[in-house]
Amino acid sequence: MDLERVCPLLLAALVAVCYSNSLGCGFAYDDIAAVRENRDIRLHTPLTNVFLNDFWGMPIRKEGSHKSYRPLTVLTFRANYAVHGLRPFGYHLVNVLLHGLVCLLFYRLCLHFSSGASSLVSSALFAVHPVHTEAVNGVVGRAELLSAAAFLCALLYYIHNRYQNKTNAWHECGVTSVLAVLGLLCKEQALTVLAVCCIYELVTPKNQRRVQGMRYMILGRVSPWLKDKLLRISLLLMAAAGTLYLRCKIMGPRILPAFSRFDNPAAASPTPTRQLTYGYLWSVNAWLLLFPCNLCCDWTMSTVPLVSSFCDLRNVATLGLVACGLLVVRGVFKMEEEARVSLIVSFSMLVVPFLPASNLFFPVGFVVAERVLYIPSMGFCMILAQGWNILWEKRAYKQFAAAGILFLLAVHVIKTIRRNEDWQSEYTLYNSALSVNQRNAKLFNNMGRVLESMDKHQDALNHYTEAMRIQPDDVRGYLNTGRVLTHLRRYEEAERIYLRAKSLFLGGGGSPEAARREEEVRVTPNHLQVFLNLAFLISRNDSRLEEADALYKEAITLRSDFTNAYLNRGDVLLKMNRTKEAEAMYQRALEFDDSNPDLYFNLGIVLMDQGRNVEALELFNKALNIEPDHEKSLEYSAVLIHESGISRHQNLARDR
């Protein structure tokens, strides 16, 4: 049987063996915000919201937006929701099928540059590589899978059509650019395929055309061959530049998202710590591709300690990676043309798609993220397969090459299957992460939240305490601790914890460092949550309502668009019978967030208390337009409809 027909079946079987146990996974980690709690995937939400909001459902032009614009990926989530709601099985099945599709496309690409055996090896390595488990098992990893599929389709189309008898630069570059833009709308990395196409264009001269070009140069003219190349590269670069410009316009006046120093500590570090750490992180990513043993769902905060000195031994890893890159470049010039093109394209696929996540052009919101290695690992697998092919073609090493690659594939399959089990639930995921990473306070906080949801409050409290010990300047540990203590009715301890958190950014004696820290807090709503939690705790005592109100006002002073502060202050004002002021608070909050059903409901309650039932019902209906399952709005609107006495509306009241 023809090898090219058997290979796709073998790849499909490998994917099925590796990822069959991932179909039982639930939603975990980023899936909660991007899928389970994202209103944009619900069918009652206007479809236009998908194109106006970021990946997490927040308006992309808002200051607090993550600026990740991936509407096509969100549309696939919406399609999943239309079929089976929030049952995780369907989401994971689509991810596994997409990974299988990417493996088949990658195999077709490899055939353009290497033999059938080498292509099978590179695509098989890609199919089973354990570093891909995050992209496949995490539902949000669909962004990587879709962008990789678009990346490969664009590159395959360009390479396949480049040297056909009838070629049209405008048509080929246009179709390639459209595919790249579609990939960009799934995830940003896909646009880098245009740079890879430019590199391919530069390194693939046909011998006869090169000779023809030399003749034209002797005559002092530019050959049609060279003109065609320059035209193609110009078209691809202009398409990339135009797309980036439009993308920046979509994101609004603030192009880059605001990340905290905890997301990417190196980005907030001075020279040379920032540069040394960035260089070391390249070698960390390379190590994950070479030896994917200790995988972790979150590499932020202090997971990778900063490289603050030239004497740090970890700089050796950076230098070693640079040396390997130089050896590859040196080897390129000693190869025959076909092998040289294959290696350069492989190397460009390894490096170029990684550049957006490298901190080289702009700081990113993570230290290391395994799923961003999904496309770069293609180049890595191609390089590895080319080295394997050299051994395979030598009779003396043939058996060694076969045994070695089978052993490597078997090890990767076992590791991938075991890693899938870590993604079964949030508990198993964070438990596995903490087994390899004890320096990340975020992981302790996340595990504490899971334990808290399981009513294991003392265990949760222990994890929050450990988070505060590891990262004493991160307010999230204090917020979580205070919340659990409140639940356990240890109110005095909870208040002390919140006051400690408040002192983190309001203390410091007026030093410049304290001023910078306070300025950061002014633009970080998560930190202002301290005021809300403390005020809520205090407001349990009716004699301290004025004190709670003062805290809410302070939060609003620090950040005028903090809608939760208006919402909570309105609740306290209602307790104090200051209904007009409460109404003003809810109205003010709606100016900043007109898509929050809770705000419409609370304002409706105020109007009910004033006897303005018609207006209240209108607000409850607005809340239900946003969230049809908003229980309180269903209940109170049903009461108002029933009390209206209009017979034709009684069925609606009963339904609600």
XYZ file of C-alpha atoms in Angstrom:
656
model
C 0.000 0.000 0.000
C 1.217 3.516 -0.841
C 2.981 5.132 2.144
C 1.310 8.494 1.496
C -2.112 6.863 1.923
C -1.182 4.894 5.029
C 0.481 7.788 6.867
C -2.702 9.871 7.402
C -4.373 6.791 8.911
C -1.402 6.214 11.200
C -1.469 9.851 12.315
C -5.217 9.708 13.002
C -4.693 6.534 15.038
C -1.898 8.186 17.032
C -4.073 11.195 17.847
C -6.958 8.904 18.862
C -4.708 6.828 21.155
C -3.121 9.884 22.753
C -6.217 11.992 23.323
C -9.143 9.600 23.770
C -8.965 10.077 27.553
C -9.137 13.875 27.158
C -12.792 13.634 26.091
C -13.790 13.163 29.730
C -12.139 16.395 30.862
C -14.224 19.223 32.271
C -13.720 22.968 32.071
C -10.557 24.094 33.822
C -8.378 27.154 34.290
C -9.012 29.749 31.530
C -12.011 27.761 30.232
C -14.070 29.119 33.123
C -13.790 32.748 32.011
C -13.612 32.206 28.241
C -16.380 29.610 27.941
C -18.462 28.873 31.014
C -18.863 32.492 32.149
C -18.617 34.187 28.745
C -21.980 35.648 27.721
C -20.830 36.014 24.116
C -21.185 32.286 23.460
C -24.837 32.286 24.615
C -27.380 32.312 21.806
C -29.447 35.115 23.377
C -26.462 37.475 23.189
C -26.366 39.546 19.982
C -23.973 38.022 17.452
C -22.374 41.433 16.930
C -20.943 41.254 20.467
C -18.547 38.547 19.296
C -16.927 41.096 16.969
C -16.957 43.966 19.475
C -15.590 42.127 22.514
C -12.305 40.429 23.293
C -11.768 36.694 23.780
C -13.060 36.892 27.364
C -16.268 38.791 26.602
C -15.157 42.300 27.587
C -15.515 45.222 25.130
C -12.129 45.329 23.438
C -11.877 49.117 23.514
C -12.195 49.184 27.293
C -9.070 49.922 29.300
C -9.265 46.647 31.227
C -9.574 44.495 28.104
C -7.026 41.749 27.469
C -6.959 42.971 23.830
C -7.049 39.400 22.496
C -9.357 39.680 19.467
C -10.378 36.167 18.363
C -13.974 36.326 17.103
C -13.776 33.202 14.914
C -12.697 31.099 17.875
C -15.549 32.488 19.980
C -17.946 31.665 17.141
C -16.906 27.998 17.348
C -17.634 28.068 21.106
C -21.011 29.551 20.279
C -21.661 26.720 17.802
C -20.761 24.195 20.500
C -23.150 25.898 22.903
C -25.956 25.794 20.324
C -25.572 22.008 20.039
C -25.018 20.876 23.628
C -24.931 23.862 25.945
C -22.161 23.772 28.531
C -21.490 20.020 28.506
C -17.690 19.807 28.139
C -17.564 16.626 26.005
C -18.422 18.375 22.729
C -15.885 21.146 23.249
C -13.102 18.631 23.879
C -14.161 16.451 20.936
C -13.869 19.413 18.566
C -10.397 20.194 19.948
C -9.183 16.622 19.395
C -10.572 16.590 15.844
C -8.877 19.909 15.118
C -5.560 18.581 16.418
C -5.938 15.599 14.077
C -6.620 17.959 11.166
C -3.536 20.037 11.982
C -1.402 16.874 12.076
C -2.610 15.878 8.590
C -1.963 19.362 7.190
C 1.479 19.354 8.769
C 2.246 15.997 7.142
C 1.296 17.432 3.746
C 3.627 20.357 4.358
C 6.522 18.091 5.343
C 6.193 16.173 2.061
C 7.222 19.346 0.229
C 10.596 19.353 1.985
C 11.528 15.771 2.855
C 10.976 12.101 2.080
C 7.866 10.173 3.067
C 9.591 8.475 5.992
C 10.995 11.743 7.337
C 7.612 13.467 6.890
C 5.896 10.701 8.834
C 8.430 10.992 11.651
C 8.095 14.784 11.970
C 4.267 14.722 11.868
C 4.104 11.753 14.286
C 6.364 13.590 16.727
C 4.120 16.621 16.436
C 0.964 14.527 16.963
C 2.144 13.020 20.266
C 4.351 15.776 21.730
C 3.309 16.266 25.389
C 3.729 20.047 25.252
C 0.557 20.147 23.128
C -1.648 18.782 25.897
C -2.495 22.296 27.104
C -3.602 23.416 23.637
C -5.720 20.282 23.103
C -7.129 19.707 26.606
C -7.778 23.345 27.457
C -10.878 24.428 25.556
C -9.323 27.881 25.138
C -6.477 26.100 23.329
C -8.816 25.955 20.341
C -7.427 29.365 19.437
C -4.024 27.713 18.886
C -5.532 24.815 16.935
C -7.554 27.020 14.589
C -4.721 29.475 14.007
C -2.338 26.563 13.306
C -4.762 25.138 10.754
C -5.010 28.533 9.011
C -1.211 28.950 9.226
C -0.636 25.608 7.495
C -3.349 26.180 4.883
C -1.786 29.523 3.945
C 1.745 28.107 3.770
C 0.640 24.994 1.861
C -1.281 27.059 -0.654
C 1.639 29.386 -1.263
C 4.260 26.645 -1.565
C 2.073 24.416 -3.724
C 1.247 27.178 -6.201
C 4.561 29.024 -6.190
C 6.302 27.223 -9.039
C 3.361 26.040 -11.118
C 3.511 26.739 -14.846
C 0.914 29.505 -14.610
C 1.613 31.703 -11.615
C 0.030 34.985 -10.608
C 1.753 36.830 -7.770
C -1.284 38.972 -6.930
C -3.655 36.013 -6.751
C -1.343 33.725 -4.755
C -0.292 36.418 -2.290
C -3.899 37.567 -1.977
C -5.271 34.112 -1.126
C -2.372 33.470 1.262
C -3.009 36.790 3.003
C -6.740 36.090 3.348
C -5.990 32.728 4.978
C -3.492 34.419 7.300
C -6.072 37.053 8.309
C -8.634 34.337 9.024
C -6.023 32.718 11.239
C -5.375 36.050 12.937
C -9.068 36.190 13.851
C -8.534 32.869 15.646
C -5.252 33.843 17.298
C -2.544 36.380 16.587
C 0.312 33.949 15.807
C -1.222 32.926 12.475
C -0.216 36.209 10.833
C 3.465 35.222 11.128
C 2.918 32.812 8.217
C 3.352 35.809 5.904
C 6.890 36.272 7.231
C 7.586 32.554 6.745
C 6.360 32.842 3.141
C 8.751 35.762 2.602
C 11.647 33.676 3.934
C 10.631 30.790 1.680
C 10.573 33.203 -1.242
C 14.084 34.397 -0.448
C 15.674 30.955 -0.149
C 14.081 29.094 -3.085
C 15.669 30.303 -6.332
C 15.514 27.882 -9.227
C 18.982 27.200 -10.617
C 18.146 28.116 -14.194
C 16.402 31.288 -13.053
C 19.359 32.193 -10.887
C 21.632 31.911 -13.949
C 19.150 33.969 -15.926
C 19.191 36.558 -13.162
C 22.986 36.750 -13.269
C 22.854 37.436 -17.018
C 20.445 40.305 -16.505
C 22.693 41.724 -13.762
C 25.678 41.644 -16.162
C 23.574 43.587 -18.647
C 22.650 46.071 -15.909
C 18.972 45.152 -15.819
C 16.641 43.546 -13.264
C 15.475 40.090 -14.351
C 11.750 39.208 -14.445
C 12.588 36.446 -11.963
C 13.900 38.949 -9.417
C 11.066 41.395 -10.101
C 8.553 38.636 -9.392
C 10.241 37.822 -6.089
C 10.363 41.448 -4.997
C 6.700 41.906 -5.935
C 5.623 38.866 -3.921
C 7.602 39.864 -0.836
C 6.246 43.414 -1.072
C 2.657 42.182 -1.359
C 3.016 39.854 1.629
C 4.654 42.526 3.776
C 2.046 45.134 2.831
C -0.735 42.682 3.695
C 0.880 42.052 7.088
C 1.367 45.768 7.768
C -2.184 46.637 6.729
C -3.653 43.882 8.858
C -1.655 44.979 11.898
C -2.804 48.566 11.378
C -6.467 47.529 11.269
C -5.965 45.320 14.294
C -4.550 48.270 16.250
C -7.519 50.424 15.211
C -9.930 47.763 16.497
C -8.213 47.667 19.881
C -8.819 51.346 20.536
C -6.566 54.132 21.814
C -4.698 51.817 24.180
C -3.152 49.204 21.898
C -1.381 47.036 24.471
C -3.208 45.528 27.470
C -2.165 46.504 30.989
C -0.524 43.569 32.756
C 0.578 43.566 36.364
C 4.111 42.827 37.524
C 2.857 39.452 38.782
C 1.889 38.279 35.279
C 5.358 38.895 33.867
C 7.860 40.005 36.536
C 10.702 40.450 34.032
C 8.717 43.090 32.108
C 8.646 45.277 35.233
C 12.339 44.715 36.035
C 15.223 47.107 35.283
C 18.118 46.550 32.902
C 19.947 44.116 32.723
C 17.612 41.837 34.711
C 14.866 42.208 32.127
C 17.105 41.299 29.162
C 18.905 38.443 30.932
C 15.608 36.910 32.053
C 14.057 37.232 28.599
C 17.073 35.462 27.110
C 16.843 32.681 29.660
C 13.133 32.205 28.980
C 13.988 31.315 25.370
C 16.065 28.423 26.659
C 13.231 27.399 29.029
C 10.891 27.134 26.040
C 13.512 25.185 24.078
C 13.869 22.795 27.030
C 10.107 22.203 27.076
C 10.335 21.093 23.446
C 13.368 18.888 24.060
C 12.378 17.408 27.400
C 8.667 17.989 28.212
C 8.782 16.396 31.640
C 7.639 18.948 34.232
C 4.649 20.593 32.573
C 2.632 23.233 34.404
C -0.583 25.076 33.555
C 0.686 28.402 34.948
C 4.231 29.792 34.761
C 3.526 33.333 35.969
C 4.738 35.187 39.086
C 7.889 33.657 40.642
C 7.794 30.311 38.834
C 10.993 31.244 36.993
C 13.169 33.396 39.305
C 14.590 36.513 37.674
C 18.123 36.366 36.257
C 19.561 39.480 37.875
C 23.301 38.963 37.409
C 25.736 38.103 34.626
C 27.230 35.585 37.055
C 24.007 33.579 37.242
C 24.715 30.057 35.941
C 21.436 30.071 34.007
C 23.078 32.436 31.526
C 24.982 29.371 30.303
C 21.674 27.988 29.011
C 21.066 31.233 27.115
C 24.551 31.128 25.589
C 24.093 27.461 24.729
C 20.879 28.227 22.859
C 22.590 31.040 20.933
C 25.466 28.670 20.075
C 23.021 26.089 18.743
C 21.396 28.739 16.570
C 24.798 29.778 15.181
C 25.656 26.152 14.424
C 22.431 25.809 12.461
C 23.231 28.961 10.506
C 26.753 27.704 9.823
C 25.464 24.327 8.703
C 23.061 25.938 6.254
C 25.903 27.175 4.047
C 27.429 23.682 3.775
C 24.283 21.956 2.538
C 22.947 21.236 -0.896
C 20.205 23.565 -2.058
C 17.239 21.249 -1.346
C 18.412 20.379 2.171
C 19.279 24.015 2.841
C 15.781 25.215 1.902
C 14.227 22.537 4.095
C 16.338 23.508 7.116
C 15.797 27.254 6.700
C 12.013 26.853 6.396
C 12.001 24.534 9.442
C 14.079 26.978 11.465
C 11.866 29.903 10.434
C 8.757 27.955 11.502
C 10.405 27.368 14.876
C 11.488 30.956 15.502
C 9.138 33.328 13.641
C 5.790 32.161 15.148
C 7.368 32.354 18.601
C 8.415 36.004 18.235
C 5.031 37.506 19.319
C 5.331 35.611 22.623
C 9.048 36.285 23.108
C 8.799 39.769 24.744
C 11.119 40.957 21.972
C 8.695 43.515 20.495
C 6.321 44.088 23.441
C 5.816 42.583 26.924
C 3.304 39.746 27.132
C 1.046 38.743 30.016
C 2.841 35.535 30.946
C 6.300 34.162 31.713
C 6.022 30.881 29.805
C 2.897 29.448 28.175
C 3.031 25.917 26.798
C 0.220 26.428 24.313
C 2.075 29.181 22.415
C 4.619 26.508 21.442
C 2.014 24.685 19.348
C 3.017 26.224 15.987
C 6.768 26.638 16.771
C 6.970 22.944 17.661
C 6.291 22.171 13.986
C 9.655 23.646 13.057
C 11.293 21.779 15.933
C 9.807 18.441 14.783
C 10.918 19.084 11.189
C 14.503 19.797 12.281
C 14.544 16.693 14.482
C 13.198 14.542 11.647
C 15.820 15.875 9.238
C 18.561 14.852 11.662
C 16.909 11.452 12.082
C 16.771 11.045 8.297
C 20.542 11.434 8.040
C 20.957 8.397 10.323
C 18.160 6.490 8.575
C 19.852 6.788 5.176
C 23.109 5.294 6.482
C 22.936 1.514 6.488
C 25.075 1.195 9.644
C 22.692 3.369 11.687
C 19.357 2.297 10.200
C 18.343 -0.032 13.054
C 19.525 2.461 15.656
C 17.459 5.225 14.022
C 14.340 3.045 13.884
C 14.653 1.908 17.504
C 15.399 5.410 18.719
C 12.403 7.066 17.080
C 10.026 4.299 18.185
C 11.267 4.664 21.756
C 10.839 8.447 21.674
C 7.326 8.165 20.252
C 6.347 5.582 22.889
C 7.641 7.776 25.723
C 5.774 10.807 24.355
C 2.536 8.841 23.955
C 2.692 7.630 27.571
C 3.522 11.112 28.862
C 0.704 12.685 26.838
C -1.889 10.176 28.067
C -0.819 10.730 31.665
C -0.796 14.496 31.236
C -4.360 14.389 29.883
C -5.435 12.942 33.235
C -4.134 16.086 34.945
C -6.660 18.110 32.923
C -9.673 16.081 34.075
C -10.729 18.792 36.545
C -9.463 21.959 38.152
C -8.524 20.005 41.252
C -6.340 17.506 39.362
C -4.845 20.285 37.227
C -3.750 22.488 40.123
C -2.662 19.492 42.155
C -0.324 18.404 39.351
C 0.944 21.976 38.944
C 1.765 22.287 42.639
C 3.649 18.989 42.520
C 6.200 20.576 40.136
C 5.910 24.259 41.059
C 5.908 25.520 44.635
C 6.950 29.115 43.843
C 3.748 30.368 42.218
C 1.303 32.034 44.641
C -1.368 32.105 41.930
C -1.488 28.311 41.896
C -2.029 28.209 45.654
C -4.807 30.777 45.313
C -6.436 28.798 42.490
C -6.213 25.534 44.407
C -7.675 27.277 47.438
C -10.671 28.414 45.380
C -11.262 24.834 44.231
C -11.054 23.514 47.795
C -13.366 26.296 48.935
C -15.949 25.230 46.357
C -15.690 21.715 47.819
C -16.464 23.135 51.305
C -12.952 22.277 52.503
C -12.517 25.695 54.044
C -9.623 24.914 56.357
C -7.605 23.349 53.521
C -8.435 26.357 51.372
C -7.302 28.673 54.151
C -3.973 26.819 54.362
C -3.384 27.327 50.633
C -4.262 31.027 50.832
C -1.900 31.456 53.759
C 0.880 29.816 51.747
C 0.113 32.144 48.832
C 0.531 35.168 51.128
C 3.824 33.766 52.425
C 5.233 33.218 48.920
C 4.017 36.546 47.506
C 3.379 38.911 50.442
C 2.765 41.900 48.135
C 0.000 40.203 46.102
C -3.398 41.299 47.335
C -5.261 38.251 45.968
C -4.132 35.983 48.783
C -5.462 38.452 51.359
C -8.791 38.778 49.542
C -9.260 35.027 49.453
C -8.231 34.591 53.091
C -10.592 37.316 54.231
C -13.472 35.793 52.298
C -12.979 32.338 53.879
C -12.627 33.823 57.358
C -15.870 35.727 56.765
C -17.584 32.505 55.728
C -16.271 30.839 58.892
C -17.657 33.809 60.884
C -14.203 34.776 62.112
C -15.037 38.407 61.416
C -12.321 40.103 63.464
C -9.579 38.057 61.768
C -11.104 38.784 58.370
C -11.126 42.519 59.064
C -7.483 42.436 60.132
C -6.542 40.624 56.910
C -8.375 43.175 54.748
C -6.718 46.051 56.616
C -3.315 44.437 55.983
C -4.151 44.202 52.304
C -5.253 47.835 52.265
C -1.998 48.889 53.890
C -0.009 47.225 51.073
C -0.718 50.072 48.710
C -1.794 52.927 50.986
C 1.264 52.778 53.210
C 4.899 53.480 52.511
C 5.352 56.940 54.005
C 4.942 58.784 50.739
C 8.065 57.306 49.150
C 8.378 57.295 45.333
C 8.044 53.520 45.342
C 4.817 53.775 47.321
C 3.529 56.419 44.916
C 4.203 54.154 41.935
C 2.524 51.279 43.715
C -0.530 53.394 44.489
C -0.715 54.537 40.870
C -0.747 50.905 39.762
C -3.594 50.165 42.143
C -5.582 53.062 40.732
C -5.879 51.245 37.430
C -6.301 47.695 38.763
C -9.889 46.817 39.768
C -8.807 43.519 41.352
C -6.865 45.442 43.970
C -9.759 47.795 44.669
C -11.800 44.716 45.564
C -10.165 45.019 49.005
C -12.278 48.112 49.695
C -15.436 46.297 48.634
C -14.764 43.183 50.698
C -13.851 45.204 53.768
C -16.904 47.437 53.369
C -19.180 44.424 52.914
C -17.787 42.872 56.093
C -18.265 46.096 58.049
C -21.784 46.644 56.687
C -22.950 43.481 58.434
C -23.045 45.687 61.522
C -25.816 48.284 61.047
C -23.985 50.692 63.333
C -21.031 50.808 60.895
C -22.896 51.526 57.676
C -21.422 55.031 57.427
C -17.940 53.545 57.729
C -18.720 51.070 54.931
C -20.088 53.885 52.778
C -16.851 55.817 53.244
C -14.855 52.839 51.945
C -17.028 52.582 48.839
C -16.587 56.299 48.195
C -12.816 55.902 48.556
C -12.829 53.075 45.975
C -14.830 55.257 43.578
C -12.374 58.112 44.123
C -9.458 55.834 43.231
C -11.185 54.605 40.080
C -14.295 56.351 38.813
C -15.317 53.546 36.406
C -15.272 50.784 39.030
C -18.894 49.663 38.595
C -18.874 47.149 41.453
C -18.184 49.998 43.871
C -21.305 51.866 42.662
C -23.349 48.668 42.846
C -22.265 47.847 46.393
C -22.537 51.426 47.588
C -26.070 51.512 46.249
C -26.895 48.439 48.363
C -25.545 50.122 51.505
C -27.418 53.344 50.767
C -30.626 51.309 50.512
C -29.961 49.908 53.980
C -29.595 53.490 55.180
C -32.939 54.422 53.506
C -31.187 56.875 51.170
C -33.045 55.594 48.115
C -32.492 58.630 45.882
C -28.726 58.396 46.352
C -28.869 54.627 45.759
C -30.739 55.227 42.507
C -28.058 57.709 41.443
C -25.347 55.115 42.165
C -26.990 52.494 39.963
C -27.581 55.030 37.199
C -23.936 56.054 37.372
C -22.804 52.414 37.180
C -24.948 51.869 34.077
C -23.077 54.685 32.350
C -19.920 52.554 32.563
C -21.454 49.104 32.106
C -24.820 48.851 30.376
C -24.521 45.074 29.899
C -24.685 44.079 33.579
C -28.070 42.516 34.461
C -27.455 42.979 38.210
C -27.347 46.752 37.767
C -30.721 46.834 36.012
C -32.201 44.525 38.663
C -30.959 46.603 41.596
C -32.194 49.813 40.023
C -35.544 48.112 39.423
C -35.762 47.212 43.128
C -35.204 50.866 44.042
C -38.001 51.939 41.707
C -40.314 49.259 43.149
C -39.735 50.675 46.628
C -40.803 54.054 45.269
C -43.970 52.577 43.721
C -42.733 53.102 40.155
C -43.646 49.567 39.088
C -43.925 50.193 35.335
C -40.385 51.568 35.188
C -39.152 48.755 37.456
C -40.665 46.109 35.167
C -38.963 47.726 32.180
C -35.607 47.446 33.967
C -36.220 43.800 34.930
C -36.993 43.082 31.272
C -33.743 44.755 30.225
C -31.882 42.508 32.678
C -33.598 39.475 31.133
C -32.701 40.617 27.621
C -29.058 40.446 28.691
C -29.343 37.279 30.781
C -32.596 35.306 30.210
C -31.823 33.055 33.189
C -31.344 35.907 35.666
C -33.389 34.349 38.489
C -34.145 37.430 40.587
C -35.342 39.394 37.563
C -37.559 36.475 36.531
C -39.066 36.315 39.999
C -39.700 40.025 40.575
C -40.910 40.704 37.030
C -43.364 37.805 37.380
C -44.689 39.356 40.603
C -45.162 42.755 38.948
C -46.862 41.235 35.892
C -49.189 39.220 38.115
C -50.033 42.255 40.246
C -50.802 44.308 37.159
C -53.993 42.270 36.739
C -53.790 42.255 32.938
C -55.215 38.847 31.984
C -53.307 38.464 28.714
C -50.006 38.713 30.610
C -50.751 36.088 33.261
C -49.339 33.223 31.185
C -46.056 35.132 30.889
C -46.023 35.621 34.658
C -46.534 31.883 35.225
C -43.757 31.023 32.739
C -41.339 33.299 34.538
